[in-house]
Amino acid sequence: MSKVIKLKLTFLLFCMPFFANAQWVKHSFKVMGTLSQVEFWLDESTNVFDDPSNELDISHSKKAQRLIAAVEQEMFRIDRQMSPYKKQSELSLINREAANKAVIISAELFDLLKTAQHISAMSDGAFDITYASIGYQYNYREKTRPSQSSIIKALPAINYTAITLNKEQSTVHFTHQGIKIDLGGIAKGYAVKRCLSLLKNAGIKHALVSAGGDTGLLGDRHGRPWLVGIKHPRAEHKTAVNIPLENEAISTSGDYERYFIEDGIRYHHIINPKTGDSARKVVSVSVIGQDPTYVDALSTTVFVKGLVEGMALINKLPDFEAIIIDNQRRLHYSRGLQQ
Ligand code: AMP
Ligand code: MG
């Protein structure tokens, strides 16, 4: 465990009253270039992992410490595997080699690529992890973007159907040169999902795990729903609306997360795969549903599709709801939220 994590955990322990038998435990940390939060209700019934040496009388604060460390480690593990910024990541390996040959990948990444492909197909390509073939030419910190001629040149490499997945061999192969993939629109939701199931397996019944705009919930907040705020898209510290939720996941995609403005035009991190330009039909999309991976990818998808097409897609999917903020800052709710 890194020194930083140890220090943070020590701090957390001091925040907890000694010998308390049941209480909320909260912790936040940075991972995947964003802030992650974990909060859960810990009581005597919580069985922290199957450890044969597990002292039955393991102290309350130690249980909290182990669970938080496990959540952190899981988030960092997924980041190491899927980050485009780490040369050693499995994702970087794919981007280096998959255009030249079939690359053997882990079952875990294989399944996530399969899910991404499914969402691409159901969204008619609005969600497309090969957006990165052009997406990597944007640098929001340095306020640089590809020229129109670079976009035109790279546009044929945005094509999710050119990702060939072979289940028996567990391989990925790009059938078009110049393809790059990026999981920024789905990996945080997946990480939230993994951490929630880790907490659930340890016996936790009430929990919140978030990574940036992706939040997953276990149960309620002890008799009350959790209240998840959707950020005001143009006022950093304000909330546009609070949504009461239990046992569900919510993901928000906004044009305010990573962007720069040039000649009055906002260039931000959600790219329309058909144009290679930022999507500008709406300013914020939140999607609610059971599966954190799906709600993450769907919020990005609906953002690209915009109000009319995006809401039509959500209204066709019985398991998902959406809240969209349009360019005039008006809120729109999917059918299931209107009752
Ligand atoms: P989110 O914050 O979940 O909406 O995801 C935004 C991230 O998704 C961006 O930072 C990119 O990494 C990635 N992304 C951008 N455009 C697309 C797209 N059209 N399809 C899939 N992923 C995308
Ligand atoms: Mg998303």
Coordinates of C-alpha atoms and ligand atoms in Angstrom, one line a residue:
M1 CA 0.0 0.0 0.0
S2 CA 1.4 3.4 -0.8
K3 CA 2.5 5.8 1.9
V4 CA -0.2 8.3 0.8
I5 CA -2.9 5.7 1.2
K6 CA -1.6 4.7 4.6
L7 CA -1.6 8.2 5.8
K8 CA -5.1 8.9 4.6
L9 CA -6.4 5.7 6.3
T10 CA -4.7 6.7 9.5
F11 CA -6.4 10.0 9.3
L12 CA -9.7 8.2 8.7
L13 CA -9.3 6.1 11.8
F14 CA -8.8 9.1 13.9
C15 CA -12.0 10.5 12.6
M16 CA -13.9 7.4 13.9
P17 CA -14.9 7.2 17.5
F18 CA -13.2 4.3 19.3
F19 CA -15.3 1.1 19.8
A20 CA -18.2 2.5 17.8
N21 CA -20.2 -0.6 16.6
A22 CA -22.1 0.9 13.8
Q23 CA -21.6 4.0 11.8
W24 CA -21.1 5.6 8.4
V25 CA -17.6 5.4 7.0
K26 CA -16.6 8.0 4.4
H27 CA -13.4 8.3 2.3
S28 CA -12.4 10.2 -0.8
F29 CA -9.3 9.9 -3.0
K30 CA -8.1 10.8 -6.5
V31 CA -7.9 8.2 -9.2
M32 CA -8.4 8.1 -13.0
G33 CA -7.9 11.8 -13.1
T34 CA -11.0 12.5 -11.0
L35 CA -12.3 12.4 -7.4
S36 CA -13.6 9.1 -6.1
Q37 CA -15.8 8.8 -3.0
V38 CA -16.8 5.8 -1.0
E39 CA -19.3 5.8 1.8
F40 CA -20.9 2.8 3.6
W41 CA -22.7 1.7 6.7
L42 CA -20.5 -0.5 8.8
D43 CA -21.9 -2.6 11.7
E44 CA -21.1 -5.8 13.6
S45 CA -22.6 -8.0 10.9
T46 CA -20.1 -6.9 8.3
N47 CA -17.8 -9.8 7.5
V48 CA -14.7 -8.4 6.0
F49 CA -13.5 -10.9 3.4
D50 CA -12.8 -14.6 4.0
D51 CA -9.5 -14.4 5.9
P52 CA -8.8 -17.6 7.7
S53 CA -6.8 -15.8 10.3
N54 CA -9.6 -13.3 10.6
E55 CA -9.9 -12.4 14.1
L56 CA -13.6 -12.5 14.9
D57 CA -13.1 -9.6 17.1
I58 CA -11.3 -7.5 14.4
S59 CA -11.8 -4.0 15.5
H60 CA -14.4 -1.8 13.9
S61 CA -11.9 0.7 12.6
K62 CA -9.7 -2.1 11.1
K63 CA -12.7 -3.4 9.2
A64 CA -13.3 0.1 7.8
Q65 CA -9.6 0.4 6.9
R66 CA -9.6 -2.9 5.0
L67 CA -12.7 -2.1 3.0
I68 CA -11.5 1.3 2.0
A69 CA -8.1 -0.1 1.0
A70 CA -9.8 -2.8 -1.1
V71 CA -11.9 -0.2 -2.9
E72 CA -8.9 2.0 -3.5
Q73 CA -6.9 -0.9 -4.8
E74 CA -9.6 -2.0 -7.1
M75 CA -10.0 1.5 -8.7
F76 CA -6.2 1.8 -9.1
R77 CA -6.0 -1.7 -10.6
I78 CA -8.6 -0.8 -13.2
D79 CA -6.8 2.5 -13.9
R80 CA -3.5 0.6 -14.5
Q81 CA -5.2 -1.8 -16.9
M82 CA -7.3 0.7 -18.9
S83 CA -5.5 4.1 -18.8
P84 CA -4.4 5.5 -22.1
Y85 CA -1.8 7.5 -20.3
K86 CA 0.1 4.5 -18.9
K87 CA 2.4 2.9 -21.4
Q88 CA 2.2 -0.5 -19.6
S89 CA -1.6 -0.6 -19.5
E90 CA -3.4 -3.3 -21.5
L91 CA -5.2 -0.6 -23.3
S92 CA -1.9 1.0 -24.5
L93 CA -0.7 -2.4 -25.7
I94 CA -3.9 -2.8 -27.8
N95 CA -3.4 0.7 -29.3
R96 CA 0.2 -0.1 -30.2
E97 CA -0.3 -3.5 -31.7
A98 CA -3.9 -4.4 -32.6
A99 CA -3.8 -2.7 -36.0
N100 CA -1.0 -5.1 -37.0
K101 CA -2.1 -8.3 -35.4
A102 CA -4.6 -10.0 -33.2
V103 CA -3.7 -9.2 -29.6
I104 CA -4.5 -11.5 -26.7
I105 CA -6.2 -9.7 -23.9
S106 CA -7.6 -10.5 -20.5
A107 CA -11.2 -11.9 -20.2
E108 CA -12.1 -8.8 -18.2
L109 CA -11.1 -6.3 -20.9
F110 CA -12.5 -8.5 -23.5
D111 CA -15.9 -8.4 -21.8
L112 CA -15.8 -4.7 -21.5
L113 CA -14.9 -4.2 -25.2
K114 CA -17.9 -6.5 -26.0
T115 CA -20.2 -4.3 -23.8
A116 CA -18.8 -1.2 -25.6
Q117 CA -19.6 -2.7 -28.9
H118 CA -23.1 -3.6 -27.9
I119 CA -23.8 0.0 -26.8
S120 CA -22.3 1.2 -30.1
A121 CA -24.6 -1.0 -32.0
M122 CA -27.7 0.0 -30.0
S123 CA -26.8 3.7 -30.3
D124 CA -26.1 3.6 -34.0
G125 CA -22.5 4.5 -33.4
A126 CA -23.1 7.6 -31.1
F127 CA -21.1 5.7 -28.5
D128 CA -17.9 4.5 -30.1
I129 CA -14.6 3.9 -28.3
T130 CA -12.7 4.4 -31.6
Y131 CA -13.7 8.1 -31.3
A132 CA -10.1 8.2 -29.8
S133 CA -8.6 8.0 -33.3
I134 CA -9.4 11.7 -33.4
G135 CA -10.1 12.2 -29.7
Y136 CA -6.4 11.8 -28.9
Q137 CA -5.6 14.8 -31.1
Y138 CA -7.4 17.1 -28.6
N139 CA -5.5 18.5 -25.7
Y140 CA -7.9 20.4 -23.4
R141 CA -5.2 21.5 -21.0
E142 CA -3.1 23.0 -23.7
K143 CA -6.2 24.2 -25.6
T144 CA -5.2 22.5 -28.9
R145 CA -7.4 20.7 -31.3
P146 CA -7.0 18.9 -34.7
S147 CA -7.4 21.0 -37.9
Q148 CA -10.3 20.2 -40.2
S149 CA -8.0 18.5 -42.6
S150 CA -6.6 16.2 -39.8
I151 CA -10.2 15.4 -38.8
I152 CA -11.2 14.5 -42.4
K153 CA -8.1 12.3 -42.7
A154 CA -8.7 10.4 -39.4
L155 CA -12.5 10.1 -39.6
P156 CA -12.5 6.7 -41.4
A157 CA -10.6 5.3 -38.4
I158 CA -13.6 6.1 -36.2
N159 CA -15.5 2.9 -36.8
Y160 CA -16.4 0.4 -34.0
T161 CA -17.2 -2.3 -36.6
A162 CA -13.5 -2.4 -37.4
I163 CA -12.8 -3.9 -33.9
T164 CA -12.8 -7.6 -34.3
L165 CA -13.2 -9.6 -31.1
N166 CA -12.5 -13.3 -31.0
K167 CA -14.0 -15.0 -27.9
E168 CA -12.2 -18.4 -28.3
Q169 CA -8.8 -16.8 -28.6
S170 CA -9.6 -13.9 -26.4
T171 CA -8.1 -11.5 -28.9
V172 CA -8.8 -8.1 -30.4
H173 CA -7.8 -7.0 -33.8
F174 CA -8.3 -3.7 -35.7
T175 CA -9.1 -4.2 -39.3
H176 CA -8.3 -0.6 -40.1
Q177 CA -4.9 1.2 -39.7
G178 CA -5.0 4.3 -37.5
I179 CA -7.6 3.0 -35.1
K180 CA -7.1 3.9 -31.4
I181 CA -9.5 3.1 -28.6
D182 CA -10.3 4.8 -25.3
L183 CA -12.5 3.7 -22.5
G184 CA -13.0 7.1 -20.8
G185 CA -16.8 6.8 -21.5
I186 CA -17.3 3.5 -19.8
A187 CA -14.4 2.5 -17.4
K188 CA -15.4 4.7 -14.5
G189 CA -18.8 3.1 -14.4
Y190 CA -17.2 -0.3 -14.6
A191 CA -14.9 0.5 -11.7
V192 CA -17.9 1.7 -9.6
K193 CA -19.6 -1.5 -10.4
R194 CA -16.7 -3.6 -9.3
C195 CA -16.2 -1.7 -6.1
L196 CA -19.9 -1.9 -5.2
S197 CA -19.9 -5.7 -5.6
L198 CA -16.7 -5.9 -3.5
L199 CA -18.5 -4.1 -0.7
K200 CA -21.7 -6.2 -1.2
N201 CA -19.6 -9.4 -0.9
A202 CA -18.2 -8.2 2.4
G203 CA -21.7 -7.9 3.7
I204 CA -22.2 -4.2 3.3
K205 CA -25.9 -3.3 2.6
H206 CA -25.8 0.5 2.4
A207 CA -23.1 2.1 0.3
L208 CA -22.3 4.8 -2.3
V209 CA -19.3 4.6 -4.6
S210 CA -18.5 7.3 -7.1
A211 CA -15.8 8.2 -9.6
G212 CA -16.2 11.6 -11.1
G213 CA -19.8 11.8 -12.5
D214 CA -20.5 8.1 -12.0
T215 CA -22.2 7.0 -8.8
G216 CA -23.4 3.5 -7.8
L217 CA -25.6 2.8 -4.7
L218 CA -26.2 -0.2 -2.6
G219 CA -29.5 -0.1 -0.7
D220 CA -30.7 3.2 0.8
R221 CA -29.2 5.6 3.3
H222 CA -30.7 3.8 6.2
G223 CA -34.4 4.4 5.9
R224 CA -34.0 7.3 3.5
P225 CA -33.0 7.4 -0.1
W226 CA -29.6 8.7 -1.1
L227 CA -29.7 12.1 -2.6
V228 CA -27.4 12.4 -5.7
G229 CA -26.8 15.9 -7.0
I230 CA -26.6 16.7 -10.7
K231 CA -24.1 19.5 -11.1
H232 CA -25.2 22.9 -12.5
P233 CA -23.6 22.9 -15.9
R234 CA -22.4 26.5 -15.7
A235 CA -21.8 27.1 -11.9
E236 CA -19.2 24.8 -10.6
H237 CA -20.3 24.6 -7.0
K238 CA -24.1 24.6 -7.6
T239 CA -26.4 21.7 -8.0
A240 CA -29.0 21.8 -10.8
V241 CA -31.2 19.1 -9.2
N242 CA -31.0 16.5 -6.4
I243 CA -32.3 13.0 -7.3
P244 CA -33.5 10.6 -4.6
L245 CA -32.2 7.1 -5.4
E246 CA -31.9 3.6 -3.9
N247 CA -30.1 0.6 -5.2
E248 CA -29.3 2.2 -8.5
A249 CA -26.6 3.9 -10.5
I250 CA -26.5 7.3 -12.1
S251 CA -24.0 8.8 -14.5
T252 CA -23.7 12.4 -15.6
S253 CA -21.9 13.5 -18.7
G254 CA -21.3 17.2 -19.1
D255 CA -19.5 19.6 -21.4
Y256 CA -17.9 21.4 -18.4
E257 CA -15.6 18.6 -17.3
R258 CA -12.8 19.0 -19.8
Y259 CA -13.0 21.8 -22.3
F260 CA -11.6 25.1 -23.6
I261 CA -13.3 27.9 -25.4
E262 CA -11.9 29.3 -28.7
D263 CA -13.7 32.1 -30.6
G264 CA -16.8 31.6 -28.5
I265 CA -16.9 27.8 -29.3
R266 CA -16.7 25.2 -26.6
Y267 CA -14.4 22.3 -27.4
H268 CA -14.9 19.6 -24.9
H269 CA -14.2 15.9 -24.3
I270 CA -17.4 14.3 -25.7
I271 CA -16.9 13.7 -29.4
N272 CA -19.5 13.1 -32.0
P273 CA -18.0 10.1 -33.9
K274 CA -19.7 11.2 -37.1
T275 CA -17.9 14.6 -37.2
G276 CA -14.9 14.3 -35.0
D277 CA -16.0 17.5 -33.3
S278 CA -17.4 18.0 -29.8
A279 CA -21.1 17.2 -29.4
R280 CA -23.0 20.4 -28.8
K281 CA -26.7 19.6 -28.8
V282 CA -27.1 19.6 -25.0
V283 CA -24.9 20.5 -22.0
S284 CA -25.6 17.7 -19.5
V285 CA -27.0 14.2 -19.5
S286 CA -27.7 12.0 -16.6
V287 CA -28.8 8.4 -17.0
I288 CA -30.2 6.2 -14.2
G289 CA -30.4 2.4 -14.2
Q290 CA -29.2 -0.7 -12.4
D291 CA -25.9 -1.3 -14.1
P292 CA -23.2 1.3 -13.5
T293 CA -21.3 0.3 -16.6
Y294 CA -24.3 0.8 -18.9
V295 CA -25.4 4.1 -17.3
D296 CA -21.9 5.5 -17.8
A297 CA -21.8 4.6 -21.5
L298 CA -25.4 5.6 -22.0
S299 CA -24.9 9.1 -20.5
T300 CA -22.1 9.7 -23.0
T301 CA -24.3 8.2 -25.8
V302 CA -27.3 10.4 -25.1
F303 CA -25.0 13.4 -24.8
V304 CA -23.9 12.8 -28.4
K305 CA -27.4 12.1 -29.7
G306 CA -28.9 15.2 -28.1
L307 CA -32.4 15.8 -26.7
V308 CA -34.7 14.4 -29.3
E309 CA -32.8 11.3 -30.4
G310 CA -31.2 10.7 -27.0
M311 CA -34.5 10.8 -25.2
A312 CA -36.1 8.6 -27.8
L313 CA -33.4 6.0 -27.2
I314 CA -33.9 6.1 -23.4
N315 CA -37.7 5.9 -23.7
K316 CA -37.3 2.8 -25.7
L317 CA -35.1 1.1 -23.0
P318 CA -37.4 0.0 -20.1
D319 CA -34.4 -0.2 -17.6
F320 CA -33.1 3.3 -18.0
E321 CA -34.2 6.9 -17.3
A322 CA -32.6 10.2 -18.2
I323 CA -32.4 13.8 -17.2
I324 CA -31.2 16.1 -19.9
I325 CA -30.2 19.8 -19.6
D326 CA -30.5 21.5 -22.9
N327 CA -28.6 24.5 -24.3
Q328 CA -31.1 26.9 -22.7
R329 CA -30.6 25.2 -19.3
R330 CA -34.0 23.6 -19.4
L331 CA -34.4 20.2 -17.7
H332 CA -36.1 17.3 -19.5
Y333 CA -37.1 14.1 -17.9
S334 CA -37.6 10.7 -19.6
R335 CA -41.1 9.1 -19.4
G336 CA -40.5 7.0 -16.4
L337 CA -39.5 10.0 -14.3
Q338 CA -42.5 12.2 -15.3
Q339 CA -45.1 10.4 -13.1
Ligands
AMP1 P1 -18.3 10.7 -19.7 O1 -17.7 11.6 -18.8 O2 -18.7 9.4 -19.1 O3 -19.4 11.2 -20.5 O4 -17.2 10.2 -20.7 C1 -16.6 11.2 -21.5 C2 -15.4 10.4 -22.0 O5 -15.8 9.4 -22.9 C3 -14.4 11.3 -22.7 O6 -13.5 11.9 -21.8 C4 -13.8 10.3 -23.6 O7 -12.8 9.6 -22.9 C5 -14.9 9.3 -23.9 N1 -15.7 9.7 -25.1 C6 -15.8 10.9 -25.8 N2 -16.6 10.8 -26.8 C7 -17.0 9.5 -26.9 C8 -17.9 8.8 -27.8 N3 -18.5 9.3 -28.8 N4 -18.0 7.4 -27.5 C9 -17.4 6.8 -26.5 N5 -16.6 7.4 -25.7 C10 -16.4 8.8 -25.8
MG2 MG -20.4 8.2 -19.5

